[in-house]
Tab-separated table of C-alpha atoms and ligand atoms in Angstrom:
chain	number	residue	atom	x	y	z
A	1	MET	CA	0.465	-4.101	-8.578
A	2	ARG	CA	1.668	-6.377	-11.383
A	3	LEU	CA	-1.000	-7.835	-13.587
A	4	ILE	CA	-1.437	-9.792	-16.771
A	5	PHE	CA	-4.568	-9.615	-18.897
A	6	LEU	CA	-5.324	-12.729	-20.910
A	7	GLY	CA	-8.087	-13.101	-23.464
A	8	PRO	CA	-8.562	-13.315	-27.221
A	9	PRO	CA	-8.321	-10.261	-29.489
A	10	GLY	CA	-11.329	-8.007	-28.991
A	11	ALA	CA	-12.060	-9.325	-25.462
A	12	GLY	CA	-11.640	-5.871	-23.920
A	13	LYS	CA	-8.183	-6.299	-22.365
A	14	GLY	CA	-6.964	-2.916	-23.600
A	15	THR	CA	-10.084	-1.075	-22.421
A	16	GLN	CA	-9.943	-2.620	-18.958
A	17	ALA	CA	-6.176	-2.184	-18.658
A	18	LYS	CA	-6.558	1.547	-19.415
A	19	ARG	CA	-9.112	1.920	-16.640
A	20	LEU	CA	-6.781	0.263	-14.139
A	21	THR	CA	-3.837	2.473	-15.112
A	22	ASP	CA	-5.896	5.476	-14.025
A	23	LYS	CA	-6.909	3.814	-10.767
A	24	PHE	CA	-3.475	2.493	-9.753
A	25	GLY	CA	-1.178	4.990	-11.492
A	26	ILE	CA	0.790	2.235	-13.204
A	27	PRO	CA	1.415	1.902	-16.957
A	28	GLN	CA	-0.356	-0.374	-19.396
A	29	LEU	CA	2.224	-2.297	-21.379
A	30	SER	CA	0.667	-3.387	-24.647
A	31	THR	CA	3.105	-5.317	-26.812
A	32	GLY	CA	0.745	-4.719	-29.754
A	33	ASP	CA	1.058	-0.925	-29.240
A	34	MET	CA	4.832	-1.185	-28.831
A	35	LEU	CA	5.151	-3.227	-32.020
A	36	ARG	CA	2.864	-0.870	-33.962
A	37	ALA	CA	5.034	2.055	-32.777
A	38	ALA	CA	8.126	0.188	-34.019
A	39	VAL	CA	6.436	-0.398	-37.394
A	40	SER	CA	5.495	3.317	-37.696
A	41	ALA	CA	8.995	4.401	-36.709
A	42	GLY	CA	10.460	2.009	-39.297
A	43	THR	CA	12.887	0.443	-36.810
A	44	GLU	CA	14.612	-2.890	-37.483
A	45	ILE	CA	12.137	-4.652	-35.176
A	46	GLY	CA	9.225	-2.913	-36.902
A	47	LYS	CA	10.429	-4.037	-40.313
A	48	ARG	CA	10.716	-7.639	-39.125
A	49	ALA	CA	7.320	-7.593	-37.417
A	50	LYS	CA	5.094	-5.818	-39.952
A	51	ALA	CA	4.221	-8.628	-42.370
A	52	VAL	CA	3.577	-11.122	-39.551
A	53	MET	CA	1.341	-8.640	-37.743
A	54	ASP	CA	-0.638	-7.717	-40.866
A	55	ALA	CA	-1.342	-11.405	-41.480
A	56	GLY	CA	-2.510	-11.913	-37.879
A	57	GLY	CA	0.422	-14.161	-36.896
A	58	LEU	CA	2.599	-13.910	-33.802
A	59	VAL	CA	5.895	-12.042	-33.771
A	60	SER	CA	8.800	-14.166	-32.507
A	61	ASP	CA	9.143	-14.765	-28.785
A	62	ASP	CA	12.706	-13.372	-28.806
A	63	ILE	CA	11.584	-9.993	-30.109
A	64	VAL	CA	8.717	-9.498	-27.672
A	65	ASN	CA	10.622	-10.904	-24.693
A	66	GLN	CA	13.379	-8.402	-25.358
A	67	ILE	CA	10.969	-5.474	-25.677
A	68	VAL	CA	9.131	-6.350	-22.466
A	69	SER	CA	12.219	-7.082	-20.378
A	70	GLU	CA	13.590	-3.629	-21.231
A	71	ARG	CA	10.235	-1.969	-20.645
A	72	ILE	CA	9.540	-3.441	-17.191
A	73	ALA	CA	12.945	-2.248	-16.001
A	74	SER	CA	11.976	1.392	-16.748
A	75	ALA	CA	11.466	3.846	-13.910
A	76	ASP	CA	7.726	4.285	-14.576
A	77	CYS	CA	7.197	0.551	-13.913
A	78	SER	CA	8.670	0.701	-10.430
A	79	LYS	CA	5.220	0.664	-8.760
A	80	GLY	CA	3.923	-1.990	-11.137
A	81	PHE	CA	2.485	-2.527	-14.600
A	82	ILE	CA	-0.371	-4.096	-16.493
A	83	LEU	CA	0.622	-6.422	-19.293
A	84	ASP	CA	-1.889	-6.404	-22.141
A	85	GLY	CA	-1.208	-8.872	-24.963
A	86	TYR	CA	1.881	-10.410	-23.350
A	87	PRO	CA	2.702	-13.190	-22.659
A	88	ARG	CA	1.029	-14.898	-25.616
A	89	THR	CA	2.896	-18.210	-25.567
A	90	VAL	CA	4.112	-20.511	-22.796
A	91	PRO	CA	7.793	-19.740	-23.631
A	92	GLN	CA	6.979	-16.010	-23.264
A	93	ALA	CA	5.384	-16.710	-19.872
A	94	LYS	CA	8.502	-18.576	-18.784
A	95	ALA	CA	10.772	-15.773	-20.004
A	96	LEU	CA	8.660	-13.244	-18.097
A	97	ALA	CA	8.835	-15.355	-14.924
A	98	GLU	CA	12.643	-15.505	-15.224
A	99	ASN	CA	12.929	-11.772	-15.827
A	100	MET	CA	10.682	-10.941	-12.917
A	101	ALA	CA	12.468	-13.360	-10.591
A	102	ALA	CA	15.796	-11.765	-11.542
A	103	MET	CA	14.324	-8.376	-10.614
A	104	ASN	CA	12.810	-9.761	-7.406
A	105	LEU	CA	9.286	-9.002	-8.586
A	106	ARG	CA	6.163	-11.116	-8.346
A	107	LEU	CA	2.857	-11.166	-10.166
A	108	ASP	CA	-0.249	-10.172	-8.236
A	109	ALA	CA	-2.781	-11.726	-10.604
A	110	VAL	CA	-3.495	-13.020	-14.083
A	111	ILE	CA	-6.951	-12.008	-15.233
A	112	GLU	CA	-8.543	-13.881	-18.095
A	113	LEU	CA	-11.530	-12.337	-19.849
A	114	LYS	CA	-13.773	-15.086	-21.250
A	115	VAL	CA	-15.815	-14.214	-24.343
A	116	ASP	CA	-17.519	-16.109	-27.137
A	117	GLU	CA	-16.019	-16.010	-30.590
A	118	GLU	CA	-19.138	-15.005	-32.544
A	119	ALA	CA	-19.521	-12.016	-30.242
A	120	LEU	CA	-15.863	-11.166	-30.783
A	121	ILE	CA	-16.293	-11.062	-34.529
A	122	ARG	CA	-19.272	-8.704	-34.085
A	123	ARG	CA	-17.193	-6.579	-31.666
A	124	ILE	CA	-14.324	-6.256	-34.087
A	125	GLU	CA	-16.716	-5.291	-36.902
A	126	SER	CA	-18.286	-2.576	-34.778
A	127	ARG	CA	-14.842	-1.364	-33.610
A	128	VAL	CA	-13.869	-0.930	-37.267
A	129	ALA	CA	-17.181	0.775	-38.154
A	130	GLU	CA	-16.940	3.183	-35.169
A	131	THR	CA	-13.341	4.090	-35.950
A	132	LEU	CA	-14.166	4.766	-39.596
A	133	ALA	CA	-17.273	6.785	-38.637
A	134	ALA	CA	-15.104	8.917	-36.320
A	135	GLY	CA	-12.796	9.633	-39.268
A	136	GLY	CA	-10.001	7.442	-37.903
A	137	THR	CA	-7.899	4.829	-39.631
A	138	VAL	CA	-8.298	1.163	-38.814
A	139	ARG	CA	-5.506	-1.175	-37.870
A	140	SER	CA	-4.126	-3.085	-40.823
A	141	ASP	CA	-4.886	-6.373	-39.017
A	142	ASP	CA	-8.522	-5.445	-38.221
A	143	ASN	CA	-10.018	-7.199	-41.233
A	144	PRO	CA	-12.031	-10.444	-41.064
A	145	GLU	CA	-9.264	-12.604	-42.529
A	146	SER	CA	-6.479	-11.433	-40.197
A	147	PHE	CA	-8.893	-11.417	-37.285
A	148	ARG	CA	-9.741	-15.099	-37.821
A	149	LYS	CA	-6.030	-15.862	-37.975
A	150	ARG	CA	-5.483	-13.937	-34.720
A	151	LEU	CA	-8.254	-15.979	-33.075
A	152	ALA	CA	-6.725	-19.230	-34.352
A	153	GLU	CA	-3.300	-18.181	-33.022
A	154	TYR	CA	-4.920	-17.421	-29.681
A	155	ARG	CA	-6.597	-20.835	-29.478
A	156	GLU	CA	-3.434	-22.682	-30.420
A	157	LYS	CA	-0.659	-20.723	-28.693
A	158	THR	CA	-2.151	-18.443	-26.028
A	159	ALA	CA	-5.071	-20.444	-24.584
A	160	PRO	CA	-2.609	-22.955	-22.987
A	161	LEU	CA	-1.527	-20.105	-20.698
A	162	SER	CA	-4.792	-20.498	-18.756
A	163	ALA	CA	-3.687	-23.930	-17.553
A	164	TYR	CA	-0.126	-22.671	-16.998
A	165	TYR	CA	-1.225	-19.834	-14.686
A	166	SER	CA	-4.019	-21.834	-13.113
A	167	GLU	CA	-1.465	-24.448	-11.972
A	168	GLN	CA	0.453	-21.636	-10.323
A	169	GLY	CA	-2.682	-20.465	-8.515
A	170	GLU	CA	-2.528	-17.034	-10.154
A	171	LEU	CA	-5.433	-17.234	-12.613
A	172	VAL	CA	-8.743	-15.401	-12.167
A	173	VAL	CA	-11.302	-16.068	-14.914
A	174	LEU	CA	-13.980	-13.410	-15.418
A	175	ASP	CA	-16.915	-12.992	-17.778
A	176	GLY	CA	-15.762	-10.562	-20.454
A	177	MET	CA	-19.218	-10.532	-22.096
A	178	ALA	CA	-20.769	-8.375	-19.376
A	179	ASP	CA	-20.963	-4.629	-20.029
A	180	VAL	CA	-17.719	-2.691	-19.694
A	181	ASP	CA	-18.482	-1.200	-16.246
A	182	ALA	CA	-19.579	-4.568	-14.847
A	183	VAL	CA	-16.344	-6.150	-16.083
A	184	THR	CA	-14.347	-3.350	-14.408
A	185	ARG	CA	-16.203	-3.960	-11.137
A	186	SER	CA	-15.548	-7.703	-11.267
A	187	ILE	CA	-11.848	-7.044	-11.919
A	188	GLU	CA	-11.671	-4.661	-8.959
A	189	THR	CA	-13.356	-7.227	-6.701
A	190	ALA	CA	-10.954	-9.943	-7.891
A	191	LEU	CA	-7.950	-7.690	-7.216
A	192	GLU	CA	-9.191	-6.859	-3.719
A	193	LYS	CA	-9.416	-10.597	-3.014
A	194	ALA	CA	-5.989	-11.236	-4.534
A	195	SER	CA	-4.360	-8.604	-2.331
A	196	ALA	CA	-6.268	-9.585	0.856
B	1	AMP	P1	-2.634	-6.751	-30.155
B	1	AMP	O1	-2.644	-5.263	-30.262
B	1	AMP	O2	-2.317	-7.238	-28.775
B	1	AMP	O3	-3.882	-7.388	-30.712
B	1	AMP	O4	-1.415	-7.269	-31.061
B	1	AMP	C1	-1.390	-7.017	-32.453
B	1	AMP	C2	-0.387	-7.945	-33.106
B	1	AMP	O5	0.926	-7.702	-32.586
B	1	AMP	C3	-0.614	-9.437	-32.879
B	1	AMP	O6	-1.566	-9.992	-33.770
B	1	AMP	C4	0.788	-9.992	-33.106
B	1	AMP	O7	1.116	-10.019	-34.483
B	1	AMP	C5	1.649	-8.917	-32.470
B	1	AMP	N1	1.875	-9.177	-31.026
B	1	AMP	C6	1.442	-8.424	-29.978
B	1	AMP	N2	1.834	-8.950	-28.814
B	1	AMP	C7	2.519	-10.077	-29.122
B	1	AMP	C8	3.163	-11.077	-28.344
B	1	AMP	N3	3.170	-11.032	-27.000
B	1	AMP	N4	3.767	-12.103	-29.012
B	1	AMP	C9	3.776	-12.165	-30.350
B	1	AMP	N5	3.185	-11.261	-31.146
B	1	AMP	C10	2.558	-10.223	-30.542
């Protein structure tokens, strides 16, 4: 099973992707997590990405394409993977298609979680409050200013992917505003249809 989750920041892609990894035994590939790990480890990529990420901008296509192409060739991706936060631009989607074609792989579905922006801002505020209440540290880009920038980047650069995947007949659009379990159920139903 090879899936892409599309949707703005805070739409629940990560939460839903995690649930599917348990069900299908395939890894969740979050480019955000991979980039944050590179920043923490102080690698060359991390150093180049940090300022852009903190400001809520997008890291260059070359960097993320490289990271993902290496990652999907790993042994633990042999049964499939769930991409969460990638692709985020049409050139990234094209690079992914080329990489997958070269590896003789095909996508099973692209799932877009639709949400409204006001609700997203409330979600991000409660995510920050819950993390702080649990004694955790919040992401350096989880502040209102960076979050608005991330939403603007989504609208401008990532939203066009809906049309791109819809033209290829791969897009499934689901209501991401429903409660978490209901969203999981609708994803499972959509995947059953996609594989039927
Ligand atoms: P996320 O955890 O998916 O919200 O990603 C956090 C940040 O990492 C984003 O705001 C971007 O700065 C960067 N990032 C993650 N994935 C990508 C991607 N596919 N292309 C460009 N930048 C990305």
